[in-house]
CSV table of C-alpha atoms in Angstrom, one decimal:
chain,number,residue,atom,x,y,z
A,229,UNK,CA,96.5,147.9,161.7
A,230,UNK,CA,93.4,147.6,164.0
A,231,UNK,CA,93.5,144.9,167.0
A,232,UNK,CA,91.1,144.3,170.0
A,233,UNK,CA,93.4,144.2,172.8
A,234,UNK,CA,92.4,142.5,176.6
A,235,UNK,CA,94.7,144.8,178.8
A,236,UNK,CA,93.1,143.5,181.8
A,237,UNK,CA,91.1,140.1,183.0
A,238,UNK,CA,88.1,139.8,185.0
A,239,UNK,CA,84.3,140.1,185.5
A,240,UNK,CA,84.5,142.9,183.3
A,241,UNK,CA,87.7,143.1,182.0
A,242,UNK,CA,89.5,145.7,179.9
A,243,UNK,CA,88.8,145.7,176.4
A,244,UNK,CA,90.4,148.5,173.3
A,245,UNK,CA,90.7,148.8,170.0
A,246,UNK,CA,94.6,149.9,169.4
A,247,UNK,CA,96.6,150.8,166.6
A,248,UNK,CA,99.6,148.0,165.9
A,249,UNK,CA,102.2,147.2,163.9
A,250,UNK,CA,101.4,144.9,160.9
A,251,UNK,CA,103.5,141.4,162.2
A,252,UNK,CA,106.7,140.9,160.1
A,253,UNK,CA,107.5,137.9,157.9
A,254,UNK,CA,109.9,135.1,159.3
A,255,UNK,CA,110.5,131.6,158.4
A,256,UNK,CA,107.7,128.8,158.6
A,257,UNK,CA,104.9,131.0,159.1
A,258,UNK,CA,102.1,133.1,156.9
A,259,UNK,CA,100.8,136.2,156.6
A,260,UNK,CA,97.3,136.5,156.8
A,261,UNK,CA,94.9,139.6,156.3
A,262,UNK,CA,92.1,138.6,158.4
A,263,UNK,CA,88.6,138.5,157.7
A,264,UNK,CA,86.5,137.5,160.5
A,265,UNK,CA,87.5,135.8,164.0
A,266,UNK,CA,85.4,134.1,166.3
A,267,UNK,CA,83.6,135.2,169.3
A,268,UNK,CA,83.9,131.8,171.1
A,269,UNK,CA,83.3,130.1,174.7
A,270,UNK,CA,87.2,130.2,175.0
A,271,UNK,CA,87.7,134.0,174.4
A,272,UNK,CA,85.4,134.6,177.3
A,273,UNK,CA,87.0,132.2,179.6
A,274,UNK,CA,90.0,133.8,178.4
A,275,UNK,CA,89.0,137.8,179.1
A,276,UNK,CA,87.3,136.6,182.1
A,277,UNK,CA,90.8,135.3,183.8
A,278,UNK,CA,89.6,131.2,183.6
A,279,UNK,CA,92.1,130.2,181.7
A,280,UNK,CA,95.3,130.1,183.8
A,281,UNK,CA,98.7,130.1,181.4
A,282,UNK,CA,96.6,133.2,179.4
A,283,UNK,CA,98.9,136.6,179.8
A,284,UNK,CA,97.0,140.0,179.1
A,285,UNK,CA,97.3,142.2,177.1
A,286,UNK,CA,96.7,139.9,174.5
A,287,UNK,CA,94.5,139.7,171.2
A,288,UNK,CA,91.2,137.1,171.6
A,289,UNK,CA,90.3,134.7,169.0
A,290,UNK,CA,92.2,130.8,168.5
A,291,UNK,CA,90.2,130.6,165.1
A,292,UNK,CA,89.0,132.5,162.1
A,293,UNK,CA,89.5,132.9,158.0
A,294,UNK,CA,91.2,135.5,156.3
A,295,UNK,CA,93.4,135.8,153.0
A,296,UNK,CA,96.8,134.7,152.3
A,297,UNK,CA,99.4,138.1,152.1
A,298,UNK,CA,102.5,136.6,151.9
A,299,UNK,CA,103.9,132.8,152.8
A,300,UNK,CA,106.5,130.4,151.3
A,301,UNK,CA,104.1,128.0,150.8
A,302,UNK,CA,101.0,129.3,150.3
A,303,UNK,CA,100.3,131.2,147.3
A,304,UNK,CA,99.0,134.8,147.9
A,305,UNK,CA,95.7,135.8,147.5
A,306,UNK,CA,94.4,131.7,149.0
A,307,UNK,CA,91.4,132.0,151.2
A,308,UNK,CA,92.1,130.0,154.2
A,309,UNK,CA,91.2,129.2,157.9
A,310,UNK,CA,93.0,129.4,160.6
A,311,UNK,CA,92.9,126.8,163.6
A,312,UNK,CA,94.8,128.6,167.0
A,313,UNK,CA,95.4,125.5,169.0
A,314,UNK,CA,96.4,126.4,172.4
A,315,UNK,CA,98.4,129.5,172.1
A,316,UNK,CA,96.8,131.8,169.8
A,317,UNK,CA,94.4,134.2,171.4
A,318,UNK,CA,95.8,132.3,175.1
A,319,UNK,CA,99.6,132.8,175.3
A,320,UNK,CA,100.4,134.6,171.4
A,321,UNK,CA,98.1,137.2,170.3
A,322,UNK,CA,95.0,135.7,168.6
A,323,UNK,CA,92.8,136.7,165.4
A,324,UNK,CA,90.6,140.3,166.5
A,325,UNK,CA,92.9,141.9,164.9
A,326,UNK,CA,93.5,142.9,160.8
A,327,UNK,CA,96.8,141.3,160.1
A,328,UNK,CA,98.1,138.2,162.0
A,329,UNK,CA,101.2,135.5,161.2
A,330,UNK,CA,100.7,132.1,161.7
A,331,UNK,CA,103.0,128.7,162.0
A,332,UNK,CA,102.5,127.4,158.3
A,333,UNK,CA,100.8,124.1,159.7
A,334,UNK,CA,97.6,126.3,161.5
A,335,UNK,CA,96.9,127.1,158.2
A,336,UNK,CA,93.3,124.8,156.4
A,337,UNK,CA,92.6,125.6,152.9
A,338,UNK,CA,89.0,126.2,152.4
A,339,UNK,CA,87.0,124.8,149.3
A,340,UNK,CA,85.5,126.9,146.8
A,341,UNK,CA,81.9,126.5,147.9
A,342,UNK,CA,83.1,127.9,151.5
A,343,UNK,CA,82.3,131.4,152.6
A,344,UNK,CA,85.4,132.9,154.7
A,345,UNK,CA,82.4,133.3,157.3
A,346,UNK,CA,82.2,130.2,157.3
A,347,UNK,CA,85.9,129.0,157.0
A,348,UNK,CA,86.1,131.2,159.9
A,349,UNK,CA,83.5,129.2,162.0
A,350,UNK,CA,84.9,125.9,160.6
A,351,UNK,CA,88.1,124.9,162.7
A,352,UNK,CA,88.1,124.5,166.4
A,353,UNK,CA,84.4,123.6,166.5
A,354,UNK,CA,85.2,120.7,164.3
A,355,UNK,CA,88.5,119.7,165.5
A,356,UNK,CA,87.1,119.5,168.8
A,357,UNK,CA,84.1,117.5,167.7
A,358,UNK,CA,86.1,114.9,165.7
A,359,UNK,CA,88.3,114.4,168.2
A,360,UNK,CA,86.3,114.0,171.2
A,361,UNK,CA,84.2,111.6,168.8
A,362,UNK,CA,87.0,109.5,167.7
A,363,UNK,CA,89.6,109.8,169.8
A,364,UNK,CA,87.9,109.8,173.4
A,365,UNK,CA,84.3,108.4,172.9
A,366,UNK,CA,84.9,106.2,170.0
A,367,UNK,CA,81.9,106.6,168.8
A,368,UNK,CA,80.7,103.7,166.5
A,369,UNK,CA,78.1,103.6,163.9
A,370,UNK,CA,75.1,102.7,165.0
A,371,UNK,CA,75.4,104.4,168.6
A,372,UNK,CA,72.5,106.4,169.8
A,373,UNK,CA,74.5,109.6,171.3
A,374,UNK,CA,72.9,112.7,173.2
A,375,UNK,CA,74.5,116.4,172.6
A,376,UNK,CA,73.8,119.1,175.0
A,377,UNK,CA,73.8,122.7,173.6
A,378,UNK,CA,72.6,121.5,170.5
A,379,UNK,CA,71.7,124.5,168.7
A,380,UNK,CA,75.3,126.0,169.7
A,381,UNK,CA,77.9,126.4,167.4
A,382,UNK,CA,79.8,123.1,168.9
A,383,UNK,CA,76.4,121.5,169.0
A,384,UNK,CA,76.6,121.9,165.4
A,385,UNK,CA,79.8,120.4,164.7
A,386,UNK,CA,79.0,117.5,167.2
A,387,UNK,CA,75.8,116.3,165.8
A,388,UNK,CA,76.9,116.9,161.7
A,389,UNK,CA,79.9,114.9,162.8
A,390,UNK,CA,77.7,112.2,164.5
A,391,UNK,CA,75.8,111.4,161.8
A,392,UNK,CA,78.8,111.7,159.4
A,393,UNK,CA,80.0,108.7,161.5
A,394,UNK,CA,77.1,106.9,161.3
A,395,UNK,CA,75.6,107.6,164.5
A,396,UNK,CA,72.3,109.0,165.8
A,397,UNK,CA,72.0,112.2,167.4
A,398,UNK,CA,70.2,113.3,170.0
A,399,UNK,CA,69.9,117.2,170.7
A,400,UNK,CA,69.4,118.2,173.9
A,401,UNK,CA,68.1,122.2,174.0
A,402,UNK,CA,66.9,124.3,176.9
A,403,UNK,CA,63.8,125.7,174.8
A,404,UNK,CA,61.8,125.1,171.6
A,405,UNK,CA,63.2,127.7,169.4
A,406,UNK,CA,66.6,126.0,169.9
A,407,UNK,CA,65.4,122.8,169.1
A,408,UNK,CA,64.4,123.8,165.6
A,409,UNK,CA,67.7,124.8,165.0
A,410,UNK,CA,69.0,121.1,166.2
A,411,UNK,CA,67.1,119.2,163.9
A,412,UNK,CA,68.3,121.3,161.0
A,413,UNK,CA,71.6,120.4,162.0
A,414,UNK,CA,70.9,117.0,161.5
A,415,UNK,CA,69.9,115.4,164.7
A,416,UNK,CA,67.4,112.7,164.5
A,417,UNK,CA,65.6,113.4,168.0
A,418,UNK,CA,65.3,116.7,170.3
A,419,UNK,CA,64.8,117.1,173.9
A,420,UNK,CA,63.3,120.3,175.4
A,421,UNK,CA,64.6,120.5,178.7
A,422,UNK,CA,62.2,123.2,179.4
A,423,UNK,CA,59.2,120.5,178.5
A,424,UNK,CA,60.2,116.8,179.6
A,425,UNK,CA,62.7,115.2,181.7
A,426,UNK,CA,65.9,114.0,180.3
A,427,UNK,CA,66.3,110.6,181.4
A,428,UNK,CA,62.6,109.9,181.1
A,429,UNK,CA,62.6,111.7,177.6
A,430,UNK,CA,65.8,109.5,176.6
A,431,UNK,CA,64.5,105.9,177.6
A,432,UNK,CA,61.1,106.8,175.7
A,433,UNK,CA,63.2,107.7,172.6
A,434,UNK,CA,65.8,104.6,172.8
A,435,UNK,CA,63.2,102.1,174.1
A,436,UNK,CA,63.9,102.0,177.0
A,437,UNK,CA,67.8,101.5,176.9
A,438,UNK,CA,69.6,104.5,177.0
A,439,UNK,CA,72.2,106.1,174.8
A,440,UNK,CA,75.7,104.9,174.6
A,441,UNK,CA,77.5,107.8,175.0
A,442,UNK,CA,76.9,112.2,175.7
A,443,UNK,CA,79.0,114.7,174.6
A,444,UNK,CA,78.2,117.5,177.3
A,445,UNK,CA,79.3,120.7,176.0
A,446,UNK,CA,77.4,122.7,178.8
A,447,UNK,CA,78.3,121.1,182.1
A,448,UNK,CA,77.1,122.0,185.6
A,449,UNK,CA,73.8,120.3,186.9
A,450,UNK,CA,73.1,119.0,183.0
A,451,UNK,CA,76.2,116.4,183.6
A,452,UNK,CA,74.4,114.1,186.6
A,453,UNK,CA,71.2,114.0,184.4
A,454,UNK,CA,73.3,113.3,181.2
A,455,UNK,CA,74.9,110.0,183.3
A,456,UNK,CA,71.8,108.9,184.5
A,457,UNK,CA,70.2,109.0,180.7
A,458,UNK,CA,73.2,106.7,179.0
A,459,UNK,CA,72.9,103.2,180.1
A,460,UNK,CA,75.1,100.5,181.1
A,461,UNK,CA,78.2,100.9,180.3
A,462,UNK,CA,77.4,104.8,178.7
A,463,UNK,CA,79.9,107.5,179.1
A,464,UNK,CA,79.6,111.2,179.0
A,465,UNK,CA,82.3,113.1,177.2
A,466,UNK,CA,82.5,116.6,179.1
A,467,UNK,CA,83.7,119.1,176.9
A,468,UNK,CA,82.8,122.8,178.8
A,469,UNK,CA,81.1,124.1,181.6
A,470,UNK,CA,79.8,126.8,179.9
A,471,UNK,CA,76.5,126.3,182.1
A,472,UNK,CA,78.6,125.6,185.5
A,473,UNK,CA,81.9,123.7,186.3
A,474,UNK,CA,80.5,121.7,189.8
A,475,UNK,CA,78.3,118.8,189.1
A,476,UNK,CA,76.4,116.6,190.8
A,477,UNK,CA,76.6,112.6,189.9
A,478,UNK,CA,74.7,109.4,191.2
A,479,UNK,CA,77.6,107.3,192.8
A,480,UNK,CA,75.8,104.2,193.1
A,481,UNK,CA,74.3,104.3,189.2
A,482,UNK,CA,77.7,104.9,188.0
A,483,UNK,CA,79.3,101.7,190.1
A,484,UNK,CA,76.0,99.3,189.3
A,485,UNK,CA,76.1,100.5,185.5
A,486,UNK,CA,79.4,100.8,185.4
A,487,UNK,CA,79.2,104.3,183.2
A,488,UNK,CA,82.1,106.7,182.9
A,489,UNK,CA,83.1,110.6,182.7
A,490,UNK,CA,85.7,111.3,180.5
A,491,UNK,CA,87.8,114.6,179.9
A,492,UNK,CA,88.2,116.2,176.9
A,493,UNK,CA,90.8,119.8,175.9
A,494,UNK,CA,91.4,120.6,172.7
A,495,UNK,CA,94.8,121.9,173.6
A,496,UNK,CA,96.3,118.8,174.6
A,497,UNK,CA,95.7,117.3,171.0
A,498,UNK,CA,99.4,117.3,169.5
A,499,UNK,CA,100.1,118.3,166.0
A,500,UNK,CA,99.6,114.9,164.5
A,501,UNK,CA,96.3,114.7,166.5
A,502,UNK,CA,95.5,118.0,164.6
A,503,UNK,CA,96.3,116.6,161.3
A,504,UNK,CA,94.9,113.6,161.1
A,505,UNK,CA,91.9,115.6,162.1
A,506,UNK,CA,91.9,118.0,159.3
A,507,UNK,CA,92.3,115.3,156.9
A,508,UNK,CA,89.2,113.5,158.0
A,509,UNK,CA,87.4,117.4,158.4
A,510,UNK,CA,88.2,118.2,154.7
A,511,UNK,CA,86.9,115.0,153.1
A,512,UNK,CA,83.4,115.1,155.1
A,513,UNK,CA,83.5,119.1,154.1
A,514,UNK,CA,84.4,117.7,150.7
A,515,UNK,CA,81.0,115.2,150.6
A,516,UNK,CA,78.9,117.9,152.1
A,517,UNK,CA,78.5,116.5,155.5
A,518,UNK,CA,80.4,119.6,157.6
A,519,UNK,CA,79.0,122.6,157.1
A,520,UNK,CA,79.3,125.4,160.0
A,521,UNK,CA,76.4,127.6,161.1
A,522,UNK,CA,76.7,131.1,161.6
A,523,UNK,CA,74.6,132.8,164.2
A,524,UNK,CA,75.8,136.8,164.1
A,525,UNK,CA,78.1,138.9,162.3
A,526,UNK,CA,79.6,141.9,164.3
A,527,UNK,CA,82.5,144.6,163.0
A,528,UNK,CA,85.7,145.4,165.3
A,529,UNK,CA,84.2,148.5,166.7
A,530,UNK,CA,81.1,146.6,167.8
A,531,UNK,CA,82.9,144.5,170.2
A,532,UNK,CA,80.8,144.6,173.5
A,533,UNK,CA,77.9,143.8,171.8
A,534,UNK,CA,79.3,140.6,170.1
A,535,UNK,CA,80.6,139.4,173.8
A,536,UNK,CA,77.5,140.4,175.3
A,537,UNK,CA,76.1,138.1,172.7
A,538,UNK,CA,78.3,135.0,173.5
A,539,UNK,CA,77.8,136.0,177.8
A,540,UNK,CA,73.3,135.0,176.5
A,541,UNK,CA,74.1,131.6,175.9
A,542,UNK,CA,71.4,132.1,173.0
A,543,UNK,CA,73.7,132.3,170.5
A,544,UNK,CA,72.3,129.4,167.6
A,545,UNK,CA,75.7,128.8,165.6
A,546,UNK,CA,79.0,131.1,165.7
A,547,UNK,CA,79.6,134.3,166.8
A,548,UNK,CA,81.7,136.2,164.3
A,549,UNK,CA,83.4,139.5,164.5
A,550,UNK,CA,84.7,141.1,161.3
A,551,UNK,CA,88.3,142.8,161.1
């Protein structure tokens, strides 16, 4: 079989297609064919040597969809996605590759309405964005909430999941054309950083109060202006720093508003986290409330293109990459 192999980290690190061994069946796992696998924020911290416990050579890619081949407890021929956690594609070999086994309970069933490009885009956007929704802001219905990188592919995830919660979203986007793509995701407002001022652009749409919480999916110098736009008692939930990992903050507006930054990693969620999450995923997929975006396709052999893609920042939904 076919798999995209980092040899080497870095800058520009050291990327080839090699020939493999399809894996071999053992106890508690599943065989997978894979269809497509994701071209995501963490396979270029990954390739790019951020990501400290990652070990090259290893195979990109935590999610993506693909076919069941053989399992004892899947039946073969299901269409599933996969959800990587935090060893495939960081400390096991990942999904950019044709054939992959997985531990049984990384395994999501997808609904017959779901395209396996889009069961591929489905879980770590969405596990992410319930959890950091539920489990660290607590968001509650009603709640005015602000989402940077809107038009992303987690921007997705966040706001659908917002409003699926009974919250209203607010996108925040760096230029017009992305803020079209935020409304159709669902959020009720859009800021155009490249047009108004956040806070000021916040306070008119809130009257004058603030949002409760931001999920900051971009970091850098967009985290001090997403404190200062929540109001008293407001939190931002930082979830990358895909846009810079220093930030400047306001001391004395977070003491005399009492706001708060809060961490949130995916990989620290522990299997039950996970579960519970997929339960909850499934029955908003179920009603129609979830429903990934995709923003390019891209085959195996097309790989620097698909990472130069992701290194734009202008990718509008996920970045997928064919097997």
């Amino acid at each position: 079989m076919k798999a995209l192999v980092v040899s080497q980290f870095g800058p520009k690190p050291k990327m080839a297609i090699e020939e493999r061994s399809i894996p071999q069946m053992k106890p508690g796992h599943t065989l997978v064919k894979v269809h497509a696998a994701t071209v995501n924020p963490l396979s270029g911290q990954v390739s790019a040597g951020i990501v400290s416990t990652a070990r090259a050579p290893v195979v990109l890619s935590n999610d993506g969809s693909g076919i069941v081949e053989q399992s004892e407890q899947f039946n073969r021929g299901t269409r599933v996605a996969i959800f990587g956690g935090g060893q495939l594609g960081i400390t096991e070999d990942g999904l950019q590759q044709q054939w992959v086994l997985v531990e049984n309970k990384r395994i999501i069933l997808l609904p017959d309405d779901f395209t396996l490009d889009e069961g591929a885009a489905l879980p770590i956007n969405y596990v992410t964005a319930h959890q950091a929704m539920t489990r660290v802001g607590r968001v509650q219905p009603g709640q005015v909430v602000l989402i940077s990188g809107a038009s992303g592919a987690l921007g997705h995830a966040l706001i659908q999941t917002a409003v699926a919660m009974g919250a209203r979203a607010i996108g925040i986007v760096s230029n017009a054309v992305k803020g079209g793509q935020a409304l159709r995701s669902g959020a009720s407002t859009v800021i155009d950083l490249s047009a108004r001022t956040l806070k000021d652009a916040v306070l008119e749409a809130t009257d004058g109060e603030g949002a409760q919480l931001a999920f900051d999916v971009v970091g850098g110098t967009l985290m001090g202006q997403l404190l200062s736009a929540v109001g008293t008692r407001g939190a931002v939930v930082s979830i990358g720093f895909a846009g810079g990992m220093t930030a400047s903050i306001d001391v004395a507006d977070v003491v005399i508003h009492e706001k708060r930054i809060l961490g949130y990693d995916a990989w620290l969620e522990t299997d039950a986290d996970v579960a519970h999450a997929l339960t909850a995923i499934q029955k908003n997929i179920g009603n129609g409330a979830l429903r990934p975006s995709i923003d390019s396709l891209f085959h195996m052999d097309q790989y620097a293109e698909a990472y130069l893609r992701l290194g734009s920042r202008q990718a509008m939904g996920t970045i997928l990459m064919r097997v």
